[in-house]
Amino acid sequence: MRIRYVSGPTAILELGGLRLLTDPTFDEPGHYPVGSGLTKTSGPGVALDEIGPIDAVLLSHDQHPDNLDTSGREMLASVPLVLSTQSAADRIGVRALPNWAETELGPLTITGVPAVHGPPGTEHLVGEVTGFVLRGDGLPTVYVSGDNASLDVVREIAGRIGQVDVALLFAGAARTPLIPGADLTLNSRDAAEAARILGAGHVVPLHFEHWTHFTQGRETLAEPFAEHGSVHVLTPGEHVDVG
């Protein structure tokens, strides 16, 4: 398996002869007037016209531009399969993959798994979000967290799926005035705990830089993961072979 980090929540996954893309964000820096406003500080490490053909997009949610920006939204029409939430299916016409439902794509089984984008009980404020698990004969089991902030959700996934080989964890401790003082995604310590719960052999943090509402980043990941031997904190455009 090869993982190429693009920027923010966006990565290209090459697995089982397929090429998948997480949460497409390809805009240059700018401000988005959503809620109190979200500001992007850096463009992608891989330009949209350089990513090549994509077999499927794994879209954690469509309602926030740090997970689906203008360029990312436009490129969805060129992808044969986009999996996301029922809310995204209703709004933008992608395919819903409910929690614990499965779909087959080549040698892969893709399972929708829960995600909670903030403290319990705030779903009506932040909207519906999903994560994904990828499995296949002879292939590593891969977990893509999406914008999940709940370790209880991670425990539920581990209880139903079992150990994963590779965990892509959205780990920037996002905060906005929408829910003051609350992490809307995993912070660095919770990301390390999530990796432990999942028994993940390899961890690739995503969604920890390039937006001003992230309160933790590259510099806060080292200490919590000090005892985990295979954490790959990539720079934009860089790739790693795992699994």
Coordinates of N, CA and C in Angstrom, one line a residue:
M1 N 0.8 -1.2 0.0 CA 0.0 0.0 0.0 C 0.9 1.2 0.0
R2 N 0.5 2.2 -0.8 CA 1.2 3.5 -0.9 C 0.3 4.6 -0.5
I3 N 0.7 5.5 0.4 CA -0.1 6.7 0.8 C 0.7 7.9 0.4
R4 N 0.1 8.8 -0.4 CA 0.7 10.0 -0.7 C -0.1 11.2 -0.1
Y5 N 0.5 12.0 0.7 CA -0.1 13.1 1.4 C -0.2 14.3 0.4
V6 N -1.4 14.8 0.3 CA -1.6 16.0 -0.6 C -1.6 17.3 0.2
S7 N -2.4 17.4 1.2 CA -2.5 18.5 2.2 C -3.7 18.3 3.0
G8 N -3.8 18.9 4.2 CA -5.0 18.8 5.1 C -5.5 17.4 5.2
P9 N -6.7 17.1 4.8 CA -7.3 15.8 5.0 C -7.1 14.9 3.7
T10 N -6.4 15.4 2.8 CA -6.4 14.8 1.4 C -5.1 13.9 1.2
A11 N -5.4 12.7 0.9 CA -4.3 11.7 0.6 C -4.8 10.8 -0.5
I12 N -3.8 10.3 -1.3 CA -4.0 9.4 -2.4 C -3.6 8.0 -1.8
L13 N -4.5 7.0 -1.8 CA -4.2 5.7 -1.3 C -4.2 4.8 -2.5
E14 N -3.1 4.0 -2.7 CA -3.0 3.0 -3.7 C -3.0 1.7 -3.0
L15 N -4.0 0.9 -3.3 CA -4.3 -0.3 -2.6 C -5.0 -1.3 -3.4
G16 N -4.5 -2.5 -3.6 CA -5.1 -3.6 -4.4 C -5.3 -3.2 -5.8
G17 N -4.4 -2.4 -6.4 CA -4.5 -2.0 -7.8 C -5.5 -0.8 -8.0
L18 N -6.0 -0.3 -6.9 CA -7.0 0.8 -7.0 C -6.3 2.1 -6.5
R19 N -6.8 3.3 -6.9 CA -6.4 4.6 -6.4 C -7.6 5.3 -5.8
L20 N -7.5 5.5 -4.5 CA -8.6 6.2 -3.8 C -8.1 7.5 -3.2
L21 N -9.0 8.5 -3.1 CA -8.7 9.8 -2.6 C -9.5 10.1 -1.4
T22 N -8.9 10.6 -0.3 CA -9.7 11.1 0.8 C -10.0 12.6 0.7
D23 N -11.1 13.0 1.2 CA -11.6 14.4 1.3 C -10.8 15.4 0.4
P24 N -11.3 15.6 -0.8 CA -10.5 16.4 -1.8 C -10.5 17.9 -1.4
T25 N -9.3 18.4 -1.2 CA -9.0 19.8 -1.0 C -7.9 20.3 -1.8
F26 N -8.1 21.0 -2.9 CA -7.1 21.4 -3.8 C -7.0 22.9 -4.1
D27 N -7.8 23.7 -3.3 CA -7.8 25.2 -3.5 C -6.4 25.7 -3.0
E28 N -6.1 26.9 -3.5 CA -5.0 27.7 -3.0 C -5.5 28.4 -1.7
P29 N -4.6 29.0 -0.9 CA -5.0 29.6 0.4 C -6.1 30.6 0.2
G30 N -7.0 30.8 1.2 CA -8.1 31.7 1.1 C -9.0 31.6 2.3
H31 N -10.0 32.4 2.3 CA -11.0 32.4 3.4 C -12.4 32.0 2.9
Y32 N -13.0 31.2 3.7 CA -14.3 30.6 3.4 C -15.3 31.2 4.4
P33 N -16.4 31.8 4.0 CA -17.4 32.4 4.9 C -18.4 31.4 5.4
V34 N -17.9 30.4 6.1 CA -18.7 29.4 6.7 C -18.7 29.6 8.2
G35 N -19.9 29.7 8.8 CA -19.9 29.9 10.3 C -19.2 31.2 10.6
S36 N -18.2 31.1 11.5 CA -17.4 32.3 11.9 C -16.3 32.5 10.9
G37 N -16.2 31.6 9.8 CA -15.2 31.7 8.8 C -14.0 30.7 9.0
L38 N -13.6 30.1 7.9 CA -12.5 29.2 8.0 C -11.4 29.7 7.0
T39 N -10.1 29.7 7.4 CA -9.1 30.2 6.6 C -8.0 29.1 6.3
K40 N -7.8 28.9 5.0 CA -6.8 28.0 4.5 C -5.5 28.8 4.3
T41 N -4.4 28.2 4.8 CA -3.1 28.9 4.8 C -2.1 28.4 3.8
S42 N -2.3 27.3 3.2 CA -1.4 26.7 2.2 C -2.1 25.9 1.2
G43 N -1.5 25.9 0.0 CA -2.1 25.1 -1.1 C -1.7 23.7 -1.1
P44 N -2.1 22.9 -2.0 CA -1.8 21.4 -2.0 C -0.4 21.1 -2.3
G45 N 0.1 20.0 -1.8 CA 1.4 19.6 -2.2 C 1.4 18.8 -3.5
V46 N 0.3 18.4 -4.0 CA 0.1 17.8 -5.3 C -1.0 18.5 -6.0
A47 N -0.8 19.1 -7.1 CA -1.8 19.8 -7.9 C -2.9 18.9 -8.4
L48 N -4.1 19.4 -8.5 CA -5.2 18.6 -9.0 C -4.9 17.9 -10.3
D49 N -4.3 18.6 -11.2 CA -4.0 18.0 -12.5 C -2.8 17.0 -12.5
E50 N -2.2 16.8 -11.3 CA -1.1 15.9 -11.2 C -1.5 14.6 -10.5
I51 N -2.8 14.5 -10.0 CA -3.1 13.3 -9.2 C -3.4 12.1 -10.0
G52 N -3.7 12.2 -11.3 CA -4.0 11.0 -12.1 C -5.4 10.5 -11.8
P53 N -5.7 9.4 -12.5 CA -7.1 8.8 -12.4 C -7.3 8.3 -11.0
I54 N -8.6 8.5 -10.5 CA -9.0 8.1 -9.2 C -10.2 7.1 -9.3
D55 N -10.1 6.0 -8.7 CA -11.2 5.0 -8.8 C -12.4 5.3 -7.8
A56 N -12.1 6.0 -6.7 CA -13.1 6.3 -5.7 C -12.6 7.4 -4.8
V57 N -13.6 8.2 -4.4 CA -13.3 9.2 -3.3 C -14.0 8.8 -2.1
L58 N -13.3 8.8 -1.0 CA -13.8 8.6 0.4 C -14.0 9.9 1.0
L59 N -15.2 10.4 1.0 CA -15.6 11.7 1.5 C -16.2 11.7 2.8
S60 N -15.5 12.1 3.9 CA -16.1 12.0 5.2 C -17.3 12.9 5.4
H61 N -17.4 14.1 4.7 CA -18.6 14.9 4.8 C -18.4 16.0 3.8
D62 N -19.5 16.6 3.4 CA -19.4 17.6 2.3 C -19.7 19.0 2.8
Q63 N -20.1 19.2 4.1 CA -20.6 20.5 4.5 C -19.5 21.5 5.0
H64 N -18.3 21.1 5.1 CA -17.2 22.0 5.5 C -16.1 22.1 4.5
P65 N -15.7 23.3 4.1 CA -14.7 23.4 3.0 C -13.3 22.9 3.4
D66 N -13.0 22.7 4.6 CA -11.7 22.1 4.9 C -11.7 20.6 4.6
N67 N -12.8 20.0 4.3 CA -12.9 18.6 3.9 C -13.3 18.5 2.4
L68 N -14.0 19.5 1.9 CA -14.4 19.5 0.5 C -14.4 20.9 0.0
D69 N -13.4 21.4 -0.6 CA -13.3 22.8 -1.0 C -13.8 22.9 -2.4
T70 N -13.7 24.1 -3.0 CA -14.3 24.4 -4.3 C -13.7 23.5 -5.4
S71 N -12.4 23.4 -5.5 CA -11.8 22.6 -6.5 C -12.1 21.1 -6.3
G72 N -12.1 20.7 -5.0 CA -12.4 19.3 -4.7 C -13.8 18.9 -5.1
R73 N -14.7 19.9 -4.9 CA -16.1 19.7 -5.2 C -16.3 19.5 -6.8
E74 N -15.5 20.3 -7.5 CA -15.6 20.3 -8.9 C -15.1 19.0 -9.5
M75 N -14.0 18.4 -8.8 CA -13.4 17.2 -9.4 C -14.3 15.9 -9.2
L76 N -15.2 16.0 -8.3 CA -16.0 14.8 -8.0 C -16.7 14.2 -9.2
A77 N -17.1 15.1 -10.1 CA -17.8 14.7 -11.3 C -16.9 13.8 -12.2
S78 N -15.6 13.8 -12.0 CA -14.7 13.0 -12.9 C -14.4 11.7 -12.2
V79 N -15.0 11.4 -11.1 CA -14.6 10.2 -10.3 C -15.8 9.2 -10.4
P80 N -15.5 7.9 -10.8 CA -16.7 7.0 -11.0 C -17.5 6.7 -9.7
L81 N -16.9 6.8 -8.5 CA -17.5 6.4 -7.3 C -17.1 7.4 -6.2
V82 N -18.1 8.0 -5.5 CA -17.9 8.9 -4.4 C -18.7 8.4 -3.3
L83 N -18.1 7.9 -2.2 CA -18.8 7.4 -1.0 C -18.8 8.4 0.1
S84 N -20.0 8.6 0.8 CA -20.0 9.6 1.8 C -21.3 9.3 2.7
T85 N -21.7 10.3 3.4 CA -22.9 10.2 4.3 C -24.2 10.3 3.5
Q86 N -25.3 10.0 4.1 CA -26.6 10.2 3.5 C -26.9 11.6 3.3
S87 N -26.5 12.5 4.2 CA -26.7 13.9 4.0 C -26.0 14.4 2.8
A88 N -24.7 14.0 2.5 CA -24.0 14.4 1.3 C -24.7 13.8 0.1
A89 N -25.2 12.6 0.2 CA -25.9 12.0 -1.0 C -27.1 12.9 -1.3
D90 N -27.9 13.4 -0.3 CA -29.0 14.2 -0.5 C -28.6 15.6 -1.1
R91 N -27.5 16.1 -0.7 CA -27.1 17.5 -1.1 C -26.4 17.5 -2.5
I92 N -25.5 16.5 -2.7 CA -24.6 16.6 -3.9 C -24.6 15.4 -4.8
G93 N -25.5 14.4 -4.4 CA -25.7 13.3 -5.4 C -24.7 12.3 -5.4
V94 N -23.9 12.1 -4.3 CA -22.9 11.1 -4.2 C -23.6 9.8 -3.6
R95 N -22.8 8.8 -3.5 CA -23.4 7.5 -3.0 C -23.3 7.4 -1.4
A96 N -24.4 7.2 -0.7 CA -24.3 7.0 0.7 C -23.8 5.7 1.1
L97 N -23.0 5.6 2.1 CA -22.5 4.4 2.7 C -22.8 4.4 4.2
P98 N -23.9 4.0 4.6 CA -24.3 4.1 6.1 C -23.3 3.3 7.0
N99 N -23.4 3.7 8.2 CA -22.5 3.0 9.2 C -22.7 1.5 9.1
W100 N -21.7 0.8 9.0 CA -21.6 -0.7 9.0 C -22.1 -1.3 7.7
A101 N -22.5 -0.5 6.7 CA -22.8 -1.0 5.4 C -21.5 -1.2 4.7
E102 N -21.6 -2.1 3.7 CA -20.4 -2.5 2.9 C -20.7 -2.4 1.4
T103 N -19.6 -2.1 0.7 CA -19.7 -2.1 -0.8 C -18.4 -2.7 -1.3
E104 N -18.5 -3.3 -2.4 CA -17.3 -4.0 -3.0 C -16.7 -3.1 -4.1
L105 N -15.4 -2.9 -4.2 CA -14.8 -2.2 -5.3 C -13.5 -3.0 -5.6
G106 N -13.5 -3.7 -6.7 CA -12.4 -4.5 -7.1 C -12.2 -5.5 -6.0
P107 N -10.9 -5.6 -5.5 CA -10.6 -6.6 -4.4 C -10.9 -6.1 -3.0
L108 N -11.4 -4.8 -2.9 CA -11.7 -4.2 -1.7 C -13.1 -4.3 -1.2
T109 N -13.3 -4.5 0.1 CA -14.6 -4.3 0.8 C -14.4 -3.0 1.5
I110 N -15.3 -2.0 1.3 CA -15.3 -0.7 1.9 C -16.5 -0.7 2.9
T111 N -16.2 -0.4 4.1 CA -17.2 -0.4 5.2 C -17.3 1.1 5.7
G112 N -18.6 1.6 5.7 CA -18.8 2.9 6.4 C -18.8 2.7 7.9
V113 N -18.1 3.5 8.6 CA -18.0 3.4 10.1 C -18.3 4.7 10.8
P114 N -18.7 4.7 12.0 CA -19.2 6.0 12.7 C -18.1 7.0 12.8
A115 N -18.5 8.2 12.9 CA -17.6 9.3 13.3 C -18.4 10.4 14.0
V116 N -17.9 11.0 15.0 CA -18.6 12.1 15.7 C -17.7 13.3 15.7
H117 N -18.2 14.4 15.0 CA -17.4 15.6 14.7 C -17.5 16.6 15.8
G118 N -17.1 16.1 17.1 CA -17.2 17.0 18.2 C -17.7 16.3 19.4
P119 N -18.1 17.0 20.5 CA -18.6 16.3 21.7 C -19.9 15.6 21.4
P120 N -20.3 14.6 22.1 CA -21.6 13.9 21.9 C -22.7 14.9 22.1
G121 N -23.7 14.8 21.3 CA -24.9 15.7 21.4 C -24.7 17.0 20.5
T122 N -23.6 17.1 19.8 CA -23.5 18.3 18.9 C -23.7 18.1 17.5
E123 N -24.2 16.9 17.2 CA -24.3 16.5 15.8 C -25.2 17.5 15.0
H124 N -26.2 18.0 15.7 CA -27.1 19.0 15.0 C -26.4 20.3 14.6
L125 N -25.3 20.5 15.2 CA -24.5 21.7 14.9 C -23.4 21.5 13.8
V126 N -22.7 20.3 14.0 CA -21.6 20.1 13.0 C -22.0 19.3 11.8
G127 N -23.1 18.5 11.9 CA -23.6 17.7 10.8 C -23.1 16.3 10.8
E128 N -23.6 15.5 9.8 CA -23.2 14.1 9.8 C -21.8 13.9 9.1
V129 N -21.1 13.0 9.7 CA -19.7 12.7 9.3 C -19.6 11.2 9.3
T130 N -18.7 10.6 8.4 CA -18.5 9.2 8.4 C -17.0 8.9 8.3
G131 N -16.6 7.7 8.6 CA -15.3 7.2 8.4 C -15.4 5.9 7.6
F132 N -14.2 5.3 7.3 CA -14.2 4.2 6.4 C -13.2 3.1 6.9
V133 N -13.5 1.8 6.6 CA -12.5 0.8 6.8 C -12.4 0.0 5.4
L134 N -11.2 -0.2 5.0 CA -10.9 -0.9 3.7 C -10.3 -2.3 4.1
R135 N -10.8 -3.3 3.4 CA -10.3 -4.7 3.7 C -10.3 -5.5 2.3
G136 N -9.4 -6.5 2.3 CA -9.4 -7.3 1.1 C -8.4 -8.5 1.3
D137 N -8.6 -9.6 0.7 CA -7.8 -10.8 0.8 C -6.3 -10.4 0.5
G138 N -5.5 -10.7 1.5 CA -4.0 -10.4 1.2 C -3.6 -9.0 1.3
L139 N -4.6 -8.1 1.7 CA -4.3 -6.7 1.7 C -4.4 -6.2 3.2
P140 N -3.7 -5.1 3.5 CA -3.8 -4.5 4.9 C -5.2 -4.0 5.1
T141 N -5.6 -4.1 6.4 CA -6.8 -3.4 6.8 C -6.5 -2.0 7.1
V142 N -7.3 -1.1 6.6 CA -7.0 0.4 6.7 C -8.2 1.1 7.2
Y143 N -8.0 1.9 8.2 CA -9.0 2.8 8.8 C -8.8 4.2 8.5
V144 N -9.8 4.9 7.9 CA -9.7 6.3 7.6 C -10.7 7.0 8.6
S145 N -10.3 7.8 9.5 CA -11.1 8.3 10.6 C -12.1 9.3 10.2
G146 N -11.8 10.1 9.1 CA -12.6 11.3 8.9 C -12.6 12.2 10.1
D147 N -13.4 13.2 10.2 CA -13.4 14.2 11.3 C -14.1 13.6 12.5
N148 N -13.4 12.7 13.1 CA -13.9 12.0 14.3 C -13.2 12.5 15.5
A149 N -13.9 12.9 16.6 CA -13.3 13.3 17.8 C -13.5 12.4 19.0
S150 N -14.1 11.2 18.8 CA -14.6 10.3 19.8 C -13.8 9.1 19.9
L151 N -13.1 8.8 21.1 CA -12.5 7.6 21.3 C -13.5 6.4 21.5
D152 N -14.6 6.7 22.0 CA -15.7 5.7 22.2 C -16.0 5.1 20.8
V153 N -16.1 6.0 19.8 CA -16.3 5.5 18.4 C -15.2 4.6 18.0
V154 N -13.9 5.0 18.3 CA -12.8 4.2 17.9 C -12.9 2.8 18.6
R155 N -13.3 2.8 19.8 CA -13.4 1.5 20.6 C -14.5 0.6 19.9
E156 N -15.6 1.3 19.5 CA -16.7 0.5 18.8 C -16.2 -0.1 17.5
I157 N -15.4 0.7 16.8 CA -14.9 0.2 15.5 C -13.9 -1.0 15.7
A158 N -13.0 -0.8 16.7 CA -12.1 -1.9 17.0 C -12.8 -3.1 17.5
G159 N -13.9 -3.0 18.2 CA -14.7 -4.1 18.7 C -15.3 -4.9 17.6
R160 N -15.7 -4.2 16.5 CA -16.4 -4.8 15.4 C -15.5 -5.2 14.3
I161 N -14.5 -4.5 14.1 CA -13.6 -4.7 12.9 C -12.3 -5.5 13.4
G162 N -11.9 -5.3 14.6 CA -10.6 -5.9 15.1 C -9.5 -5.0 14.8
Q163 N -8.3 -5.6 14.8 CA -7.1 -4.8 14.7 C -7.0 -4.3 13.2
V164 N -6.4 -3.1 13.1 CA -6.2 -2.6 11.7 C -4.7 -2.5 11.5
D165 N -4.3 -2.5 10.3 CA -2.9 -2.5 9.9 C -2.4 -1.0 9.8
V166 N -3.3 -0.2 9.2 CA -2.9 1.2 8.9 C -4.1 2.1 9.3
A167 N -3.8 3.1 10.1 CA -4.8 4.1 10.5 C -4.4 5.5 10.0
L168 N -5.3 6.0 9.2 CA -5.2 7.4 8.8 C -6.1 8.2 9.7
L169 N -5.5 9.0 10.6 CA -6.2 9.7 11.7 C -6.1 11.2 11.5
F170 N -7.3 11.8 11.5 CA -7.4 13.3 11.3 C -7.2 13.8 12.7
A171 N -6.1 14.6 12.8 CA -5.5 14.8 14.2 C -5.1 16.2 14.5
G172 N -5.8 17.2 14.0 CA -5.5 18.6 14.2 C -6.1 19.3 15.4
A173 N -7.0 18.6 16.2 CA -7.7 19.2 17.3 C -8.4 20.5 16.8
A174 N -9.2 20.3 15.8 CA -9.9 21.5 15.2 C -10.8 22.1 16.2
R175 N -10.8 23.5 16.3 CA -11.8 24.2 17.2 C -12.3 25.4 16.4
T176 N -13.6 25.7 16.6 CA -14.2 26.9 16.1 C -15.2 27.4 17.2
P177 N -15.6 28.7 17.0 CA -16.5 29.3 18.0 C -17.9 28.6 18.0
L178 N -18.1 27.7 17.0 CA -19.4 27.0 17.0 C -19.6 26.2 18.3
I179 N -18.6 25.6 18.8 CA -18.6 24.8 20.0 C -17.4 25.2 20.8
P180 N -17.5 26.3 21.6 CA -16.3 26.9 22.2 C -15.6 25.8 23.1
G181 N -14.2 25.8 23.0 CA -13.4 25.0 23.9 C -13.4 23.5 23.6
A182 N -14.1 23.1 22.6 CA -14.2 21.6 22.3 C -13.4 21.2 21.0
D183 N -12.7 20.1 21.1 CA -12.1 19.6 19.9 C -13.1 19.0 19.0
L184 N -13.0 19.3 17.7 CA -13.9 18.8 16.7 C -13.3 17.6 16.0
T185 N -12.0 17.4 16.2 CA -11.3 16.3 15.6 C -10.4 15.8 16.7
L186 N -9.7 14.7 16.5 CA -8.8 14.1 17.5 C -7.6 15.1 17.8
N187 N -7.3 15.3 19.0 CA -6.0 15.9 19.4 C -4.9 14.9 19.3
S188 N -3.7 15.3 19.5 CA -2.5 14.5 19.3 C -2.5 13.3 20.3
R189 N -2.9 13.6 21.5 CA -2.9 12.5 22.5 C -4.0 11.5 22.2
D190 N -5.1 12.0 21.9 CA -6.2 11.0 21.5 C -5.9 10.3 20.3
A191 N -5.2 10.9 19.3 CA -4.8 10.1 18.1 C -3.9 9.0 18.5
A192 N -3.0 9.2 19.4 CA -2.1 8.2 19.8 C -2.8 7.1 20.6
E193 N -3.8 7.5 21.4 CA -4.7 6.5 22.1 C -5.5 5.7 21.1
A194 N -6.0 6.4 20.0 CA -6.8 5.7 19.0 C -5.9 4.6 18.3
A195 N -4.7 5.0 18.0 CA -3.8 4.0 17.4 C -3.6 2.8 18.3
R196 N -3.5 3.0 19.6 CA -3.3 1.9 20.5 C -4.5 1.0 20.6
I197 N -5.7 1.7 20.7 CA -7.0 0.9 20.7 C -7.1 0.0 19.5
L198 N -6.7 0.6 18.3 CA -6.9 -0.2 17.1 C -5.8 -1.2 16.8
G199 N -4.7 -1.1 17.6 CA -3.6 -2.0 17.4 C -2.9 -1.7 16.1
A200 N -2.9 -0.4 15.6 CA -2.5 -0.1 14.3 C -1.0 -0.2 14.1
G201 N -0.5 -1.0 13.1 CA 0.9 -1.2 12.9 C 1.5 0.1 12.3
H202 N 0.8 0.8 11.5 CA 1.2 2.1 10.9 C 0.2 3.1 11.1
V203 N 0.6 4.4 11.4 CA -0.2 5.5 11.5 C 0.2 6.6 10.6
V204 N -0.7 7.2 9.8 CA -0.4 8.4 9.0 C -1.4 9.5 9.5
P205 N -0.9 10.5 10.2 CA -1.8 11.6 10.6 C -2.2 12.4 9.4
L206 N -3.4 12.9 9.3 CA -3.9 13.8 8.3 C -4.6 14.9 9.0
H207 N -4.9 16.0 8.3 CA -5.8 17.1 8.7 C -5.3 17.7 10.0
F208 N -4.0 18.0 10.0 CA -3.4 18.6 11.2 C -2.7 19.9 10.9
E209 N -2.8 20.4 9.6 CA -2.1 21.6 9.2 C -2.9 22.2 8.0
H210 N -2.5 23.5 7.7 CA -3.0 24.2 6.5 C -4.3 24.9 6.8
W211 N -4.8 24.9 8.0 CA -6.0 25.7 8.3 C -5.9 26.3 9.7
T212 N -6.3 27.5 9.8 CA -6.1 28.3 11.1 C -6.9 27.7 12.3
H213 N -7.9 27.0 12.0 CA -8.7 26.5 13.1 C -8.2 25.2 13.7
F214 N -7.1 24.7 13.2 CA -6.4 23.6 13.9 C -5.6 24.1 15.1
T215 N -5.8 23.5 16.2 CA -5.0 24.0 17.4 C -3.8 23.2 17.7
Q216 N -3.6 22.1 17.1 CA -2.4 21.2 17.2 C -2.0 20.9 15.9
G217 N -0.7 20.4 15.8 CA -0.1 20.1 14.5 C 1.1 19.3 14.6
R218 N 1.9 19.4 13.6 CA 3.1 18.6 13.4 C 3.9 18.5 14.7
E219 N 4.1 19.7 15.3 CA 5.0 19.7 16.5 C 4.4 19.0 17.7
T220 N 3.1 18.8 17.8 CA 2.5 18.2 18.9 C 2.4 16.6 18.8
L221 N 2.7 16.1 17.6 CA 2.5 14.7 17.4 C 3.6 13.8 17.9
A222 N 4.8 14.4 18.0 CA 6.0 13.5 18.3 C 5.9 12.9 19.7
E223 N 5.6 13.7 20.7 CA 5.7 13.1 22.1 C 4.6 12.1 22.4
P224 N 3.3 12.3 22.0 CA 2.3 11.2 22.3 C 2.6 9.9 21.5
F225 N 3.3 10.0 20.4 CA 3.5 8.9 19.6 C 5.0 8.3 19.8
A226 N 5.6 8.8 20.8 CA 7.0 8.4 21.0 C 7.2 6.9 21.2
E227 N 6.2 6.2 21.7 CA 6.4 4.8 21.9 C 5.8 4.0 20.7
H228 N 5.3 4.6 19.7 CA 4.8 3.9 18.5 C 5.8 4.0 17.4
G229 N 6.3 2.9 17.0 CA 7.4 2.8 16.1 C 7.2 3.2 14.7
S230 N 5.9 3.2 14.2 CA 5.7 3.4 12.8 C 4.6 4.5 12.6
V231 N 5.0 5.7 12.9 CA 4.1 6.9 12.7 C 4.8 7.7 11.6
H232 N 4.0 7.9 10.5 CA 4.6 8.6 9.3 C 3.9 10.0 9.2
V233 N 4.7 11.0 9.7 CA 4.2 12.4 9.6 C 4.8 12.9 8.3
L234 N 4.0 12.9 7.3 CA 4.5 13.2 5.9 C 4.5 14.7 5.7
T235 N 5.3 15.2 4.7 CA 5.2 16.5 4.2 C 4.4 16.5 2.9
P236 N 3.7 17.6 2.6 CA 2.9 17.6 1.4 C 3.6 17.2 0.2
G237 N 3.0 16.2 -0.6 CA 3.7 15.6 -1.7 C 4.5 14.4 -1.5
E238 N 4.8 14.1 -0.2 CA 5.6 12.9 0.2 C 4.7 11.7 0.2
H239 N 5.3 10.5 0.0 CA 4.5 9.3 0.1 C 5.3 8.3 1.0
V240 N 4.5 7.3 1.4 CA 5.1 6.2 2.2 C 4.5 4.9 1.8
D241 N 5.3 3.8 1.7 CA 4.8 2.5 1.5 C 4.6 1.8 2.8
V242 N 3.4 1.2 3.0 CA 3.1 0.6 4.3 C 2.4 -0.7 4.1
G243 N 2.2 -1.4 5.2 CA 1.3 -2.6 5.1 C 2.1 -3.8 4.6

